[in-house]
């Protein structure tokens, strides 16, 4: 009689259809995901910045709005000679930290099959807050609405596209 575990013997193995679960206990994976969010936020914020600079050429936005952001948050005390720069860095920090964290946690509930398309919806949602917070009556209103909306749709798309691209890399949890 032949032994069941001898070399050359075929054995039946049960295969389950379980999905691999991300391991949230690995510090490296969490840091990598934070990096993915920061890179996506930087790309998105660069897109918004270009949109705001274009809006500025049409009289639909002024960079002094960032100085008001610095004053509202109290960060102007760090560099009072250049409140616009301080306000822009607060804006950049929000774009690289706060919004990517919110997108990472709520993005799967937005419509779309990829993060890039979900990001467009996300950009429209965060634009509503931007539109109310940064509007000044001296701005050309139709241009302000158009340029800032397009810029924020671009932010969401850029953020989502980076999530799509970098989340396929090994050791990411996104």
Tab-separated table of N, CA and C in Angstrom:
chain	number	residue	atom	x	y	z
A	1	UNK	N	0.840	-1.184	0.000
A	1	UNK	CA	0.000	0.000	0.000
A	1	UNK	C	0.882	1.243	0.000
A	2	UNK	N	0.552	2.206	-0.857
A	2	UNK	CA	1.351	3.410	-0.993
A	2	UNK	C	0.978	4.423	0.086
A	3	UNK	N	1.976	5.078	0.642
A	3	UNK	CA	1.745	6.058	1.707
A	3	UNK	C	1.199	7.352	1.098
A	4	UNK	N	0.249	7.993	1.804
A	4	UNK	CA	-0.433	9.169	1.256
A	4	UNK	C	0.467	10.383	1.119
A	5	UNK	N	1.441	10.588	1.964
A	5	UNK	CA	2.277	11.776	1.934
A	5	UNK	C	3.624	11.528	1.279
A	6	UNK	N	3.758	10.501	0.508
A	6	UNK	CA	5.032	10.222	-0.133
A	6	UNK	C	5.238	11.185	-1.296
A	7	UNK	N	6.494	11.425	-1.661
A	7	UNK	CA	6.772	12.333	-2.771
A	7	UNK	C	6.133	11.838	-4.059
A	8	UNK	N	5.615	12.756	-4.831
A	8	UNK	CA	4.978	12.414	-6.085
A	8	UNK	C	3.507	12.117	-5.964
A	9	UNK	N	2.952	12.168	-4.760
A	9	UNK	CA	1.534	11.897	-4.549
A	9	UNK	C	0.760	13.202	-4.628
A	10	UNK	N	-0.312	13.213	-5.356
A	10	UNK	CA	-1.161	14.397	-5.479
A	10	UNK	C	-2.164	14.392	-4.342
A	11	UNK	N	-2.260	15.524	-3.650
A	11	UNK	CA	-3.201	15.638	-2.544
A	11	UNK	C	-4.212	16.726	-2.853
A	12	UNK	N	-5.423	16.541	-2.376
A	12	UNK	CA	-6.457	17.560	-2.538
A	12	UNK	C	-6.256	18.646	-1.487
A	13	UNK	N	-6.301	19.877	-1.941
A	13	UNK	CA	-6.161	21.024	-1.046
A	13	UNK	C	-7.374	21.911	-1.247
A	14	UNK	N	-7.994	22.314	-0.161
A	14	UNK	CA	-9.155	23.204	-0.258
A	14	UNK	C	-8.676	24.642	-0.395
A	15	UNK	N	-9.204	25.312	-1.381
A	15	UNK	CA	-8.878	26.714	-1.593
A	15	UNK	C	-10.098	27.548	-1.262
A	16	UNK	N	-9.915	28.530	-0.431
A	16	UNK	CA	-11.016	29.426	-0.089
A	16	UNK	C	-11.007	30.640	-0.994
A	17	UNK	N	-12.099	31.307	-1.032
A	17	UNK	CA	-12.196	32.530	-1.819
A	17	UNK	C	-12.185	33.742	-0.898
A	18	UNK	N	-11.294	33.728	0.066
A	18	UNK	CA	-11.187	34.822	1.012
A	18	UNK	C	-10.356	35.938	0.397
A	19	UNK	N	-10.744	37.166	0.699
A	19	UNK	CA	-9.983	38.305	0.223
A	19	UNK	C	-8.869	38.605	1.205
A	20	UNK	N	-7.771	39.091	0.684
A	20	UNK	CA	-6.676	39.493	1.559
A	20	UNK	C	-7.072	40.775	2.276
A	21	UNK	N	-6.921	40.775	3.554
A	21	UNK	CA	-7.252	41.946	4.358
A	21	UNK	C	-5.994	42.781	4.557
A	22	UNK	N	-6.101	44.122	4.442
A	22	UNK	CA	-4.927	44.945	4.703
A	22	UNK	C	-4.528	44.840	6.176
A	23	UNK	N	-3.254	44.881	6.410
A	23	UNK	CA	-2.739	44.759	7.769
A	23	UNK	C	-2.433	46.153	8.297
A	24	UNK	N	-3.317	46.682	9.129
A	24	UNK	CA	-3.177	48.036	9.635
A	24	UNK	C	-2.192	48.120	10.799
A	25	UNK	N	-1.613	47.009	11.180
A	25	UNK	CA	-0.688	47.009	12.298
A	25	UNK	C	0.749	47.283	11.878
A	26	UNK	N	1.014	47.314	10.608
A	26	UNK	CA	2.370	47.560	10.155
A	26	UNK	C	2.602	49.055	10.006
A	27	UNK	N	3.565	49.557	10.729
A	27	UNK	CA	3.876	50.978	10.703
A	27	UNK	C	4.296	51.417	9.306
A	28	UNK	N	5.042	50.578	8.611
A	28	UNK	CA	5.500	50.940	7.277
A	28	UNK	C	4.324	51.158	6.325
A	29	UNK	N	3.310	50.322	6.410
A	29	UNK	CA	2.137	50.482	5.552
A	29	UNK	C	1.378	51.757	5.846
A	30	UNK	N	1.262	52.110	7.118
A	30	UNK	CA	0.568	53.342	7.495
A	30	UNK	C	1.345	54.555	7.004
A	31	UNK	N	2.664	54.530	7.159
A	31	UNK	CA	3.496	55.639	6.689
A	31	UNK	C	3.427	55.747	5.172
A	32	UNK	N	3.455	54.618	4.499
A	32	UNK	CA	3.352	54.624	3.035
A	32	UNK	C	2.029	55.230	2.587
A	33	UNK	N	0.943	54.870	3.254
A	33	UNK	CA	-0.359	55.431	2.897
A	33	UNK	C	-0.422	56.923	3.180
A	34	UNK	N	0.209	57.362	4.252
A	34	UNK	CA	0.283	58.794	4.526
A	34	UNK	C	1.042	59.521	3.434
A	35	UNK	N	2.092	58.886	2.948
A	35	UNK	CA	2.864	59.455	1.850
A	35	UNK	C	2.025	59.533	0.577
A	36	UNK	N	1.246	58.499	0.302
A	36	UNK	CA	0.355	58.504	-0.869
A	36	UNK	C	-0.616	59.678	-0.774
A	37	UNK	N	-1.206	59.883	0.397
A	37	UNK	CA	-2.131	60.995	0.584
A	37	UNK	C	-1.462	62.339	0.418
A	38	UNK	N	-0.250	62.491	0.964
A	38	UNK	CA	0.466	63.761	0.854
A	38	UNK	C	0.848	64.060	-0.592
A	39	UNK	N	1.297	63.048	-1.311
A	39	UNK	CA	1.650	63.247	-2.724
A	39	UNK	C	0.403	63.605	-3.528
A	40	UNK	N	-0.687	62.886	-3.290
A	40	UNK	CA	-1.938	63.205	-3.979
A	40	UNK	C	-2.417	64.604	-3.656
A	41	UNK	N	-2.302	64.995	-2.392
A	41	UNK	CA	-2.695	66.341	-1.995
A	41	UNK	C	-1.818	67.409	-2.618
A	42	UNK	N	-0.521	67.127	-2.736
A	42	UNK	CA	0.388	68.082	-3.369
A	42	UNK	C	0.055	68.252	-4.848
A	43	UNK	N	-0.224	67.152	-5.520
A	43	UNK	CA	-0.610	67.228	-6.939
A	43	UNK	C	-1.902	68.021	-7.085
A	44	UNK	N	-2.893	67.697	-6.254
A	44	UNK	CA	-4.165	68.407	-6.312
A	44	UNK	C	-4.028	69.878	-5.990
A	45	UNK	N	-3.221	70.208	-4.979
A	45	UNK	CA	-3.036	71.606	-4.602
A	45	UNK	C	-2.298	72.367	-5.694
A	46	UNK	N	-1.384	71.717	-6.384
A	46	UNK	CA	-0.714	72.365	-7.515
A	46	UNK	C	-1.722	72.699	-8.610
A	47	UNK	N	-2.658	71.803	-8.853
A	47	UNK	CA	-3.695	72.051	-9.863
A	47	UNK	C	-4.580	73.220	-9.439
A	48	UNK	N	-4.982	73.249	-8.169
A	48	UNK	CA	-5.806	74.357	-7.675
A	48	UNK	C	-5.036	75.667	-7.769
A	49	UNK	N	-3.755	75.646	-7.435
A	49	UNK	CA	-2.942	76.860	-7.489
A	49	UNK	C	-2.887	77.417	-8.903
A	50	UNK	N	-2.688	76.563	-9.879
A	50	UNK	CA	-2.683	77.023	-11.274
A	50	UNK	C	-4.044	77.619	-11.630
A	51	UNK	N	-5.115	76.954	-11.224
A	51	UNK	CA	-6.455	77.480	-11.482
A	51	UNK	C	-6.678	78.836	-10.839
A	52	UNK	N	-6.178	79.019	-9.620
A	52	UNK	CA	-6.338	80.304	-8.941
A	52	UNK	C	-5.483	81.389	-9.584
A	53	UNK	N	-4.310	81.023	-10.072
A	53	UNK	CA	-3.481	82.005	-10.773
A	53	UNK	C	-4.130	82.436	-12.085
A	54	UNK	N	-4.752	81.505	-12.780
A	54	UNK	CA	-5.492	81.862	-14.000
A	54	UNK	C	-6.674	82.753	-13.638
A	55	UNK	N	-7.384	82.413	-12.575
A	55	UNK	CA	-8.516	83.238	-12.127
A	55	UNK	C	-8.050	84.639	-11.772
A	56	UNK	N	-6.866	84.740	-11.215
A	56	UNK	CA	-6.318	86.055	-10.848
A	56	UNK	C	-6.116	86.925	-12.080
A	57	UNK	N	-5.692	86.334	-13.185
A	57	UNK	CA	-5.476	87.127	-14.397
A	57	UNK	C	-6.782	87.686	-14.957
A	58	UNK	N	-7.901	87.053	-14.628
A	58	UNK	CA	-9.210	87.526	-15.076
A	58	UNK	C	-9.918	88.380	-14.027
A	59	UNK	N	-9.260	88.665	-12.921
A	59	UNK	CA	-9.872	89.456	-11.863
A	59	UNK	C	-10.894	88.687	-11.045
A	60	UNK	N	-10.795	87.366	-11.076
A	60	UNK	CA	-11.767	86.536	-10.365
A	60	UNK	C	-11.232	86.018	-9.031
A	61	UNK	N	-9.983	86.325	-8.705
A	61	UNK	CA	-9.407	85.885	-7.436
A	61	UNK	C	-8.191	86.747	-7.141
A	62	UNK	N	-7.920	86.950	-5.875
A	62	UNK	CA	-6.715	87.649	-5.439
A	62	UNK	C	-6.010	86.817	-4.390
A	63	UNK	N	-4.705	86.787	-4.471
A	63	UNK	CA	-3.922	85.996	-3.523
A	63	UNK	C	-3.989	86.556	-2.105
A	64	UNK	N	-4.444	87.779	-1.947
A	64	UNK	CA	-4.587	88.340	-0.601
A	64	UNK	C	-5.611	87.563	0.226
A	65	UNK	N	-6.429	86.760	-0.416
A	65	UNK	CA	-7.368	85.911	0.323
A	65	UNK	C	-6.611	84.945	1.230
A	66	UNK	N	-5.396	84.563	0.836
A	66	UNK	CA	-4.591	83.689	1.683
A	66	UNK	C	-4.123	84.413	2.941
A	67	UNK	N	-3.911	85.737	2.843
A	67	UNK	CA	-3.545	86.514	4.030
A	67	UNK	C	-4.676	86.484	5.050
A	68	UNK	N	-5.907	86.546	4.569
A	68	UNK	CA	-7.052	86.455	5.477
A	68	UNK	C	-7.106	85.080	6.143
A	69	UNK	N	-6.737	84.035	5.407
A	69	UNK	CA	-6.689	82.691	5.983
A	69	UNK	C	-5.650	82.629	7.101
A	70	UNK	N	-4.505	83.253	6.882
A	70	UNK	CA	-3.463	83.272	7.913
A	70	UNK	C	-3.928	84.030	9.148
A	71	UNK	N	-4.651	85.114	8.945
A	71	UNK	CA	-5.158	85.887	10.080
A	71	UNK	C	-6.238	85.117	10.832
A	72	UNK	N	-7.128	84.445	10.101
A	72	UNK	CA	-8.195	83.671	10.748
A	72	UNK	C	-7.641	82.530	11.593
A	73	UNK	N	-6.598	81.885	11.112
A	73	UNK	CA	-6.049	80.738	11.828
A	73	UNK	C	-5.014	81.133	12.872
A	74	UNK	N	-4.614	82.382	12.881
A	74	UNK	CA	-3.635	82.842	13.860
A	74	UNK	C	-2.204	82.490	13.511
A	75	UNK	N	-1.973	81.964	12.331
A	75	UNK	CA	-0.620	81.569	11.942
A	75	UNK	C	0.200	82.731	11.411
A	76	UNK	N	-0.420	83.871	11.220
A	76	UNK	CA	0.293	85.032	10.705
A	76	UNK	C	1.401	85.474	11.667
A	77	UNK	N	1.320	85.102	12.929
A	77	UNK	CA	2.345	85.485	13.905
A	77	UNK	C	3.695	84.839	13.598
A	78	UNK	N	3.716	83.756	12.828
A	78	UNK	CA	4.971	83.091	12.514
A	78	UNK	C	5.821	83.879	11.522
A	79	UNK	N	5.194	84.622	10.655
A	79	UNK	CA	5.919	85.390	9.643
A	79	UNK	C	5.058	86.580	9.241
A	80	UNK	N	4.932	87.579	10.122
A	80	UNK	CA	3.979	88.672	9.879
A	80	UNK	C	4.322	89.555	8.679
A	81	UNK	N	5.561	89.509	8.198
A	81	UNK	CA	5.928	90.334	7.045
A	81	UNK	C	5.274	89.847	5.752
A	82	UNK	N	4.946	88.568	5.682
A	82	UNK	CA	4.376	87.998	4.461
A	82	UNK	C	3.169	87.123	4.784
A	83	UNK	N	2.045	87.737	5.124
A	83	UNK	CA	0.866	86.942	5.494
A	83	UNK	C	0.297	86.114	4.342
A	84	UNK	N	0.497	86.553	3.100
A	84	UNK	CA	0.002	85.771	1.960
A	84	UNK	C	0.738	84.432	1.892
A	85	UNK	N	2.049	84.457	2.093
A	85	UNK	CA	2.833	83.216	2.061
A	85	UNK	C	2.428	82.285	3.201
A	86	UNK	N	2.219	82.844	4.385
A	86	UNK	CA	1.804	82.027	5.528
A	86	UNK	C	0.440	81.403	5.252
A	87	UNK	N	-0.480	82.207	4.742
A	87	UNK	CA	-1.813	81.691	4.417
A	87	UNK	C	-1.771	80.621	3.349
A	88	UNK	N	-0.879	80.798	2.364
A	88	UNK	CA	-0.766	79.773	1.330
A	88	UNK	C	-0.236	78.470	1.921
A	89	UNK	N	0.698	78.544	2.857
A	89	UNK	CA	1.203	77.316	3.479
A	89	UNK	C	0.133	76.630	4.323
A	90	UNK	N	-0.750	77.404	4.948
A	90	UNK	CA	-1.885	76.803	5.659
A	90	UNK	C	-2.793	76.095	4.651
A	91	UNK	N	-3.048	76.762	3.523
A	91	UNK	CA	-3.849	76.187	2.441
A	91	UNK	C	-3.194	74.906	1.911
A	92	UNK	N	-1.890	74.944	1.727
A	92	UNK	CA	-1.140	73.781	1.248
A	92	UNK	C	-1.209	72.629	2.253
A	93	UNK	N	-1.084	72.947	3.536
A	93	UNK	CA	-1.167	71.904	4.566
A	93	UNK	C	-2.546	71.249	4.563
A	94	UNK	N	-3.584	72.044	4.411
A	94	UNK	CA	-4.929	71.476	4.325
A	94	UNK	C	-5.083	70.596	3.102
A	95	UNK	N	-4.522	71.041	1.986
A	95	UNK	CA	-4.610	70.273	0.753
A	95	UNK	C	-3.798	68.995	0.767
A	96	UNK	N	-2.739	68.960	1.589
A	96	UNK	CA	-1.880	67.773	1.632
A	96	UNK	C	-2.182	66.841	2.797
A	97	UNK	N	-2.913	67.323	3.804
A	97	UNK	CA	-3.159	66.493	4.985
A	97	UNK	C	-4.654	66.274	5.214
A	98	UNK	N	-5.382	67.353	5.421
A	98	UNK	CA	-6.785	67.250	5.835
A	98	UNK	C	-7.648	66.618	4.748
A	99	UNK	N	-7.628	67.194	3.546
A	99	UNK	CA	-8.503	66.691	2.479
A	99	UNK	C	-8.129	65.285	2.032
A	100	UNK	N	-6.844	64.927	1.891
A	100	UNK	CA	-6.543	63.530	1.542
A	100	UNK	C	-7.001	62.529	2.603
A	101	UNK	N	-6.911	62.909	3.890
A	101	UNK	CA	-7.409	62.005	4.932
A	101	UNK	C	-8.909	61.797	4.806
A	102	UNK	N	-9.632	62.889	4.573
A	102	UNK	CA	-11.080	62.773	4.404
A	102	UNK	C	-11.413	61.955	3.157
A	103	UNK	N	-10.679	62.189	2.082
A	103	UNK	CA	-10.922	61.448	0.849
A	103	UNK	C	-10.612	59.963	1.028
A	104	UNK	N	-9.530	59.653	1.737
A	104	UNK	CA	-9.178	58.247	1.962
A	104	UNK	C	-10.245	57.535	2.777
A	105	UNK	N	-10.859	58.257	3.706
A	105	UNK	CA	-11.861	57.604	4.554
A	105	UNK	C	-13.245	57.579	3.923
A	106	UNK	N	-13.593	58.587	3.135
A	106	UNK	CA	-14.950	58.662	2.578
A	106	UNK	C	-15.002	58.416	1.076
A	107	UNK	N	-13.859	58.317	0.425
A	107	UNK	CA	-13.827	58.195	-1.024
A	107	UNK	C	-14.533	56.981	-1.583
A	108	UNK	N	-14.524	55.887	-0.850
A	108	UNK	CA	-15.172	54.675	-1.364
A	108	UNK	C	-16.694	54.796	-1.376
A	109	UNK	N	-17.241	55.805	-0.710
A	109	UNK	CA	-18.692	56.012	-0.697
A	109	UNK	C	-19.154	56.983	-1.786
A	110	UNK	N	-18.229	57.572	-2.507
A	110	UNK	CA	-18.572	58.520	-3.565
A	110	UNK	C	-18.834	57.770	-4.864
A	111	UNK	N	-19.622	58.370	-5.763
A	111	UNK	CA	-19.906	57.685	-7.031
A	111	UNK	C	-18.666	57.599	-7.917
A	112	UNK	N	-18.558	56.505	-8.624
A	112	UNK	CA	-17.446	56.294	-9.538
A	112	UNK	C	-16.797	54.949	-9.289
A	113	UNK	N	-16.125	54.447	-10.316
A	113	UNK	CA	-15.500	53.134	-10.188
A	113	UNK	C	-14.019	53.219	-9.839
A	114	UNK	N	-13.424	54.388	-9.986
A	114	UNK	CA	-12.013	54.593	-9.640
A	114	UNK	C	-11.910	55.810	-8.732
A	115	UNK	N	-10.790	55.925	-8.034
A	115	UNK	CA	-10.595	57.082	-7.165
A	115	UNK	C	-10.559	58.386	-7.960
A	116	UNK	N	-10.043	58.355	-9.182
A	116	UNK	CA	-9.968	59.579	-9.981
A	116	UNK	C	-11.356	60.139	-10.270
A	117	UNK	N	-12.306	59.280	-10.615
A	117	UNK	CA	-13.664	59.774	-10.879
A	117	UNK	C	-14.380	60.131	-9.583
A	118	UNK	N	-14.100	59.417	-8.521
A	118	UNK	CA	-14.676	59.780	-7.219
A	118	UNK	C	-14.122	61.115	-6.745
A	119	UNK	N	-12.881	61.377	-7.097
A	119	UNK	CA	-12.240	62.624	-6.702
A	119	UNK	C	-12.904	63.843	-7.299
A	120	UNK	N	-13.478	63.703	-8.481
A	120	UNK	CA	-14.174	64.838	-9.096
A	120	UNK	C	-15.361	65.241	-8.231
A	121	UNK	N	-16.117	64.273	-7.754
A	121	UNK	CA	-17.225	64.569	-6.841
A	121	UNK	C	-16.698	65.178	-5.552
A	122	UNK	N	-15.618	64.635	-5.038
A	122	UNK	CA	-15.016	65.155	-3.813
A	122	UNK	C	-14.585	66.610	-4.006
A	123	UNK	N	-13.986	66.908	-5.147
A	123	UNK	CA	-13.581	68.284	-5.434
A	123	UNK	C	-14.759	69.234	-5.463
A	124	UNK	N	-15.878	68.790	-6.018
A	124	UNK	CA	-17.081	69.632	-6.041
A	124	UNK	C	-17.598	69.886	-4.630
A	125	UNK	N	-17.514	68.881	-3.783
A	125	UNK	CA	-17.993	69.037	-2.402
A	125	UNK	C	-17.122	70.026	-1.639
A	126	UNK	N	-15.803	69.894	-1.725
A	126	UNK	CA	-14.951	70.812	-0.967
A	126	UNK	C	-14.941	72.205	-1.579
A	127	UNK	N	-15.277	72.319	-2.858
A	127	UNK	CA	-15.360	73.632	-3.489
A	127	UNK	C	-16.428	74.493	-2.826
A	128	UNK	N	-17.514	73.891	-2.380
A	128	UNK	CA	-18.589	74.687	-1.772
A	128	UNK	C	-18.080	75.454	-0.560
A	129	UNK	N	-17.237	74.839	0.233
A	129	UNK	CA	-16.660	75.537	1.379
A	129	UNK	C	-15.679	76.605	0.951
A	130	UNK	N	-14.853	76.291	-0.040
A	130	UNK	CA	-13.893	77.268	-0.546
A	130	UNK	C	-14.611	78.475	-1.123
A	131	UNK	N	-15.650	78.228	-1.901
A	131	UNK	CA	-16.362	79.318	-2.573
A	131	UNK	C	-16.929	80.311	-1.571
A	132	UNK	N	-17.444	79.815	-0.471
A	132	UNK	CA	-18.001	80.719	0.539
A	132	UNK	C	-16.911	81.379	1.377
A	133	UNK	N	-15.847	80.667	1.679
A	133	UNK	CA	-14.818	81.198	2.570
A	133	UNK	C	-13.914	82.229	1.900
A	134	UNK	N	-13.638	82.075	0.624
A	134	UNK	CA	-12.652	82.928	-0.030
A	134	UNK	C	-13.252	83.999	-0.940
A	135	UNK	N	-14.556	84.035	-1.097
A	135	UNK	CA	-15.153	85.017	-2.005
A	135	UNK	C	-15.047	86.419	-1.429
A	136	UNK	N	-14.783	87.346	-2.309
A	136	UNK	CA	-14.735	88.767	-1.969
A	136	UNK	C	-15.603	89.492	-2.991
A	137	UNK	N	-16.423	90.455	-2.558
A	137	UNK	CA	-17.306	91.148	-3.514
A	137	UNK	C	-16.568	91.862	-4.646
A	138	UNK	N	-15.273	92.109	-4.478
A	138	UNK	CA	-14.528	92.768	-5.552
A	138	UNK	C	-14.168	91.806	-6.687
A	139	UNK	N	-14.368	90.506	-6.484
A	139	UNK	CA	-14.067	89.519	-7.522
A	139	UNK	C	-15.161	89.523	-8.580
A	140	UNK	N	-14.780	89.159	-9.792
A	140	UNK	CA	-15.737	88.961	-10.876
A	140	UNK	C	-16.439	87.635	-10.592
A	141	UNK	N	-17.701	87.695	-10.170
A	141	UNK	CA	-18.422	86.530	-9.647
A	141	UNK	C	-18.511	85.357	-10.626
A	142	UNK	N	-18.955	85.553	-11.883
A	142	UNK	CA	-19.022	84.379	-12.778
A	142	UNK	C	-17.650	83.718	-12.988
A	143	UNK	N	-16.622	84.534	-13.106
A	143	UNK	CA	-15.277	83.987	-13.264
A	143	UNK	C	-14.803	83.268	-12.015
A	144	UNK	N	-15.124	83.847	-10.859
A	144	UNK	CA	-14.751	83.217	-9.593
A	144	UNK	C	-15.391	81.839	-9.471
A	145	UNK	N	-16.677	81.766	-9.737
A	145	UNK	CA	-17.386	80.483	-9.646
A	145	UNK	C	-16.795	79.484	-10.637
A	146	UNK	N	-16.615	79.904	-11.876
A	146	UNK	CA	-16.117	78.999	-12.911
A	146	UNK	C	-14.704	78.510	-12.609
A	147	UNK	N	-13.781	79.443	-12.406
A	147	UNK	CA	-12.377	79.057	-12.245
A	147	UNK	C	-12.125	78.267	-10.964
A	148	UNK	N	-12.755	78.670	-9.875
A	148	UNK	CA	-12.521	77.926	-8.631
A	148	UNK	C	-13.168	76.546	-8.677
A	149	UNK	N	-14.328	76.439	-9.324
A	149	UNK	CA	-14.955	75.122	-9.451
A	149	UNK	C	-14.101	74.195	-10.312
A	150	UNK	N	-13.659	74.677	-11.455
A	150	UNK	CA	-12.818	73.851	-12.332
A	150	UNK	C	-11.517	73.475	-11.620
A	151	UNK	N	-10.946	74.422	-10.878
A	151	UNK	CA	-9.711	74.132	-10.142
A	151	UNK	C	-9.935	73.040	-9.099
A	152	UNK	N	-11.061	73.085	-8.401
A	152	UNK	CA	-11.329	72.076	-7.378
A	152	UNK	C	-11.713	70.721	-7.982
A	153	UNK	N	-12.377	70.734	-9.127
A	153	UNK	CA	-12.612	69.465	-9.822
A	153	UNK	C	-11.271	68.852	-10.226
A	154	UNK	N	-10.352	69.710	-10.655
A	154	UNK	CA	-9.002	69.248	-10.976
A	154	UNK	C	-8.266	68.723	-9.755
A	155	UNK	N	-8.471	69.390	-8.605
A	155	UNK	CA	-7.868	68.907	-7.357
A	155	UNK	C	-8.337	67.486	-7.052
A	156	UNK	N	-9.627	67.291	-7.102
A	156	UNK	CA	-10.176	65.974	-6.796
A	156	UNK	C	-9.697	64.917	-7.770
A	157	UNK	N	-9.662	65.269	-9.056
A	157	UNK	CA	-9.184	64.310	-10.052
A	157	UNK	C	-7.717	63.974	-9.819
A	158	UNK	N	-6.899	64.995	-9.578
A	158	UNK	CA	-5.475	64.756	-9.340
A	158	UNK	C	-5.229	63.922	-8.098
A	159	UNK	N	-5.934	64.241	-7.022
A	159	UNK	CA	-5.815	63.472	-5.783
A	159	UNK	C	-6.212	62.019	-6.017
A	160	UNK	N	-7.338	61.817	-6.671
A	160	UNK	CA	-7.811	60.463	-6.937
A	160	UNK	C	-6.910	59.703	-7.891
A	161	UNK	N	-6.372	60.389	-8.897
A	161	UNK	CA	-5.484	59.722	-9.852
A	161	UNK	C	-4.214	59.235	-9.165
A	162	UNK	N	-3.691	60.030	-8.241
A	162	UNK	CA	-2.512	59.590	-7.490
A	162	UNK	C	-2.870	58.407	-6.599
A	163	UNK	N	-4.049	58.447	-5.973
A	163	UNK	CA	-4.494	57.303	-5.170
A	163	UNK	C	-4.590	56.058	-6.052
A	164	UNK	N	-5.164	56.206	-7.240
A	164	UNK	CA	-5.276	55.061	-8.155
A	164	UNK	C	-3.900	54.522	-8.528
A	165	UNK	N	-3.000	55.419	-8.866
A	165	UNK	CA	-1.683	55.005	-9.339
A	165	UNK	C	-0.841	54.389	-8.224
A	166	UNK	N	-0.770	55.056	-7.087
A	166	UNK	CA	0.113	54.591	-6.022
A	166	UNK	C	-0.495	53.493	-5.157
A	167	UNK	N	-1.805	53.340	-5.191
A	167	UNK	CA	-2.407	52.289	-4.362
A	167	UNK	C	-2.192	50.902	-4.942
A	168	UNK	N	-1.761	50.818	-6.186
A	168	UNK	CA	-1.469	49.514	-6.774
A	168	UNK	C	-0.062	49.051	-6.432
A	169	UNK	N	0.689	49.899	-5.771
A	169	UNK	CA	2.038	49.535	-5.358
A	169	UNK	C	1.972	48.605	-4.153
A	170	UNK	N	2.982	47.784	-3.968
A	170	UNK	CA	2.980	46.901	-2.792
A	170	UNK	C	3.080	47.704	-1.495
A	171	UNK	N	2.578	47.141	-0.430
A	171	UNK	CA	2.647	47.707	0.917
A	171	UNK	C	1.836	48.974	1.101
A	172	UNK	N	0.759	49.153	0.339
A	172	UNK	CA	-0.131	50.276	0.601
A	172	UNK	C	-1.453	49.742	1.103
A	173	UNK	N	-2.113	50.515	1.918
A	173	UNK	CA	-3.381	50.103	2.499
A	173	UNK	C	-4.562	50.804	1.865
A	174	UNK	N	-4.305	51.820	1.029
A	174	UNK	CA	-5.381	52.599	0.418
A	174	UNK	C	-6.201	51.723	-0.489
